[in-house]
Amino acid sequence: MAHGAHRRLPQDRLPLWLKLAFTAWILGWAPTFAMLLGTQNYFWLCNLANFLILVGLWRENRLLLSMQWLAVALVGSLWAVDVGTAWLTGVHPIGGTEYMFDPGQPPLTRMMSLYHLILPPVTGFAIWRLGYDRRALLWQTALTWVVVPLTYVFTDPERNINWVHGPFGQPQEMLDPLLYLAGLTLLWPLAIYLPVHLLMIGLQHWRVRHRH
């Protein structure tokens, strides 16, 4: 079947408890983050993923969930490595999570940022049950190419949301700002989405071979 589709079986459906639990999370997280950090914070691709995963879970939409799997799988893993290493050694090997150890940040904000650890298993479980849609790379790339320029236009530069003003949360001055933005927009799908997409294609081929 096209795009890695397969016949839906009753056991493929996502459990109601998962949908309800994730809904409860969004109802608590979304207004809290808006109150503490402002609505601009929703421009973060990982924050946007929360809302899109919620819709995907309730609609059991393979494409939408596959798109967000690309958005959170590698990012969540790198976030966990950076926070974990910094917690154990005091060193950030990647960067971008320094706020988790900043006393100036509200403790509730830092605690709720632990959702980066939750999104990959939630989305991964959904993909395991429903299957991976290969169109996800194209659609998530298109979404990123819309969100990243909008972030540059509509968010405060000092917040550096989606790193549109410099990598790993730090401002950059080496390149023209628009040239850097164009490079970031092109690089994001190649560095973040493509490796996960290729891994999923490989897993699909492996599963097909081992069925026969």
Short mmCIF file of C-alpha atoms in Angstrom, two decimals:
data_model
loop_
_atom_site.label_atom_id
_atom_site.label_comp_id
_atom_site.label_asym_id
_atom_site.label_seq_id
_atom_site.Cartn_x
_atom_site.Cartn_y
_atom_site.Cartn_z
CA MET A 1 0.00 0.00 0.00
CA ALA A 2 1.09 3.59 -0.57
CA HIS A 3 3.03 5.54 2.03
CA GLY A 4 3.54 2.53 4.28
CA ALA A 5 -0.20 2.23 4.89
CA HIS A 6 -1.64 -0.96 6.30
CA ARG A 7 -5.06 -2.30 7.04
CA ARG A 8 -6.38 -0.95 10.35
CA LEU A 9 -7.11 -3.66 12.89
CA PRO A 10 -9.13 -3.16 16.10
CA GLN A 11 -5.97 -3.45 18.21
CA ASP A 12 -4.38 -0.65 16.19
CA ARG A 13 -6.60 1.90 17.87
CA LEU A 14 -5.09 4.16 20.49
CA PRO A 15 -6.30 3.60 24.06
CA LEU A 16 -8.77 6.05 25.53
CA TRP A 17 -6.69 6.45 28.69
CA LEU A 18 -3.80 7.84 26.63
CA LYS A 19 -6.03 10.41 24.93
CA LEU A 20 -7.57 11.49 28.23
CA ALA A 21 -4.22 11.67 30.03
CA PHE A 22 -2.66 13.77 27.28
CA THR A 23 -5.71 16.03 27.20
CA ALA A 24 -5.38 16.57 30.95
CA TRP A 25 -1.72 17.44 30.43
CA ILE A 26 -2.53 20.04 27.77
CA LEU A 27 -5.27 21.59 29.92
CA GLY A 28 -2.72 22.10 32.69
CA TRP A 29 0.36 22.90 30.64
CA ALA A 30 -1.00 25.34 28.04
CA PRO A 31 -2.47 28.01 30.34
CA THR A 32 0.38 27.67 32.82
CA PHE A 33 3.03 28.26 30.17
CA ALA A 34 1.03 31.17 28.74
CA MET A 35 0.83 32.76 32.18
CA LEU A 36 4.50 32.22 33.05
CA LEU A 37 6.18 32.74 29.67
CA GLY A 38 3.61 34.37 27.40
CA THR A 39 1.89 33.11 24.28
CA GLN A 40 5.00 33.71 22.14
CA ASN A 41 6.36 30.55 23.73
CA TYR A 42 3.92 28.52 21.64
CA PHE A 43 6.01 29.31 18.55
CA TRP A 44 8.59 26.78 19.73
CA LEU A 45 8.20 23.78 17.43
CA CYS A 46 8.35 21.43 20.41
CA ASN A 47 5.59 23.40 22.15
CA LEU A 48 3.50 23.46 19.00
CA ALA A 49 3.96 19.68 18.87
CA ASN A 50 1.99 19.34 22.11
CA PHE A 51 -1.17 20.68 20.44
CA LEU A 52 -0.67 18.76 17.20
CA ILE A 53 -0.07 15.50 19.06
CA LEU A 54 -3.29 16.06 21.00
CA VAL A 55 -5.24 16.41 17.75
CA GLY A 56 -3.43 13.44 16.25
CA LEU A 57 -4.22 11.21 19.22
CA TRP A 58 -7.94 11.95 19.19
CA ARG A 59 -8.24 11.68 15.41
CA GLU A 60 -5.81 8.75 15.30
CA ASN A 61 -4.22 10.54 12.38
CA ARG A 62 -1.09 8.70 11.22
CA LEU A 63 0.21 11.61 9.16
CA LEU A 64 -0.10 14.19 11.91
CA LEU A 65 1.43 11.90 14.53
CA SER A 66 4.21 10.87 12.15
CA MET A 67 5.00 14.55 11.55
CA GLN A 68 5.29 15.21 15.25
CA TRP A 69 7.37 12.08 15.74
CA LEU A 70 9.91 13.70 13.43
CA ALA A 71 9.65 16.90 15.46
CA VAL A 72 10.18 15.38 18.92
CA ALA A 73 12.10 12.10 18.60
CA LEU A 74 15.62 13.45 18.07
CA VAL A 75 15.04 16.80 19.77
CA GLY A 76 13.67 15.11 22.89
CA SER A 77 16.57 12.66 22.97
CA LEU A 78 19.18 15.41 22.63
CA TRP A 79 17.38 17.50 25.25
CA ALA A 80 17.48 14.56 27.66
CA VAL A 81 21.19 13.96 26.99
CA ASP A 82 22.04 17.62 27.56
CA VAL A 83 20.00 17.95 30.76
CA GLY A 84 21.13 14.59 32.11
CA THR A 85 24.79 15.27 31.45
CA ALA A 86 24.58 18.75 32.95
CA TRP A 87 22.83 17.37 36.03
CA LEU A 88 25.56 14.76 36.52
CA THR A 89 28.64 16.75 35.51
CA GLY A 90 27.64 20.41 35.30
CA VAL A 91 28.59 20.46 31.61
CA HIS A 92 26.15 20.99 28.72
CA PRO A 93 27.56 18.93 25.82
CA ILE A 94 24.98 20.28 23.36
CA GLY A 95 23.52 23.44 24.85
CA GLY A 96 20.12 25.04 24.81
CA THR A 97 18.91 23.63 28.14
CA GLU A 98 20.77 25.99 30.46
CA TYR A 99 17.45 27.45 31.54
CA MET A 100 16.70 24.20 33.38
CA PHE A 101 19.43 25.10 35.89
CA ASP A 102 18.76 28.85 36.01
CA PRO A 103 17.45 29.92 39.45
CA GLY A 104 15.90 32.92 37.73
CA GLN A 105 13.48 30.66 35.91
CA PRO A 106 10.31 29.76 37.86
CA PRO A 107 10.60 26.21 39.28
CA LEU A 108 7.20 25.36 37.79
CA THR A 109 8.42 26.36 34.33
CA ARG A 110 11.46 24.12 34.63
CA MET A 111 9.40 21.24 35.98
CA MET A 112 6.85 21.46 33.19
CA SER A 113 9.66 21.53 30.61
CA LEU A 114 10.22 17.89 31.47
CA TYR A 115 7.52 17.19 28.91
CA HIS A 116 10.44 16.88 26.47
CA LEU A 117 10.93 13.45 28.03
CA ILE A 118 7.27 12.50 27.59
CA LEU A 119 6.51 13.47 24.00
CA PRO A 120 8.83 10.92 22.32
CA PRO A 121 7.39 7.84 24.10
CA VAL A 122 3.79 9.07 23.67
CA THR A 123 4.23 9.76 19.97
CA GLY A 124 6.39 6.69 19.46
CA PHE A 125 3.71 4.48 21.00
CA ALA A 126 1.09 6.01 18.71
CA ILE A 127 3.28 5.39 15.66
CA TRP A 128 3.91 1.81 16.79
CA ARG A 129 0.14 1.22 16.95
CA LEU A 130 -0.90 3.14 13.84
CA GLY A 131 2.18 2.94 11.62
CA TYR A 132 4.50 5.57 10.20
CA ASP A 133 3.33 7.72 7.29
CA ARG A 134 6.19 8.47 4.90
CA ARG A 135 4.60 11.74 3.82
CA ALA A 136 5.51 13.11 7.25
CA LEU A 137 8.92 14.39 6.13
CA LEU A 138 7.40 16.56 3.40
CA TRP A 139 4.58 17.93 5.54
CA GLN A 140 6.65 18.55 8.65
CA THR A 141 9.25 20.32 6.53
CA ALA A 142 6.53 22.52 5.04
CA LEU A 143 5.20 23.29 8.51
CA THR A 144 8.69 24.21 9.71
CA TRP A 145 9.26 26.46 6.72
CA VAL A 146 6.14 28.37 7.76
CA VAL A 147 6.66 28.45 11.53
CA VAL A 148 10.34 29.42 11.59
CA PRO A 149 9.96 32.62 9.48
CA LEU A 150 6.83 33.54 11.45
CA THR A 151 8.83 33.10 14.63
CA TYR A 152 11.41 35.57 13.34
CA VAL A 153 8.71 38.13 12.51
CA PHE A 154 6.40 37.85 15.51
CA THR A 155 8.58 37.01 18.53
CA ASP A 156 11.00 39.09 20.59
CA PRO A 157 14.63 38.72 19.43
CA GLU A 158 15.94 38.36 22.98
CA ARG A 159 13.86 35.21 23.44
CA ASN A 160 15.50 33.57 20.40
CA ILE A 161 12.61 31.15 19.97
CA ASN A 162 13.42 28.28 17.61
CA TRP A 163 16.97 29.72 17.61
CA VAL A 164 16.03 32.10 14.81
CA HIS A 165 18.63 34.61 16.04
CA GLY A 166 21.43 32.18 16.83
CA PRO A 167 22.12 28.49 17.44
CA PHE A 168 21.67 26.76 20.80
CA GLY A 169 19.97 29.81 22.28
CA GLN A 170 22.94 32.13 21.74
CA PRO A 171 22.80 35.18 19.43
CA GLN A 172 25.02 35.10 16.35
CA GLU A 173 26.67 37.97 14.49
CA MET A 174 28.79 36.13 11.92
CA LEU A 175 26.09 36.02 9.25
CA ASP A 176 23.49 38.45 8.00
CA PRO A 177 20.34 37.74 10.07
CA LEU A 178 18.23 36.81 7.03
CA LEU A 179 20.98 34.63 5.58
CA TYR A 180 21.26 32.82 8.90
CA LEU A 181 17.47 32.42 9.02
CA ALA A 182 17.40 30.94 5.52
CA GLY A 183 20.17 28.51 6.43
CA LEU A 184 18.39 27.51 9.64
CA THR A 185 15.14 26.92 7.78
CA LEU A 186 16.86 24.65 5.28
CA LEU A 187 19.07 22.87 7.81
CA TRP A 188 16.38 22.04 10.36
CA PRO A 189 14.64 19.31 8.27
CA LEU A 190 17.98 17.86 7.12
CA ALA A 191 19.54 17.66 10.58
CA ILE A 192 16.49 16.92 12.73
CA TYR A 193 13.80 15.26 10.62
CA LEU A 194 15.65 13.35 7.91
CA PRO A 195 17.64 11.02 10.24
CA VAL A 196 14.46 9.96 12.05
CA HIS A 197 12.59 9.55 8.76
CA LEU A 198 15.32 7.32 7.33
CA LEU A 199 15.34 5.25 10.51
CA MET A 200 11.57 4.73 10.26
CA ILE A 201 11.84 3.71 6.60
CA GLY A 202 14.51 1.20 7.57
CA LEU A 203 12.34 -0.19 10.35
CA GLN A 204 9.40 -0.51 7.96
CA HIS A 205 11.52 -2.51 5.53
CA TRP A 206 12.80 -4.70 8.36
CA ARG A 207 9.28 -5.44 9.56
CA VAL A 208 8.13 -6.34 6.04
CA ARG A 209 11.05 -8.75 5.55
CA HIS A 210 10.44 -10.48 8.88
CA ARG A 211 6.74 -10.99 8.20
CA HIS A 212 7.52 -13.43 5.43
#
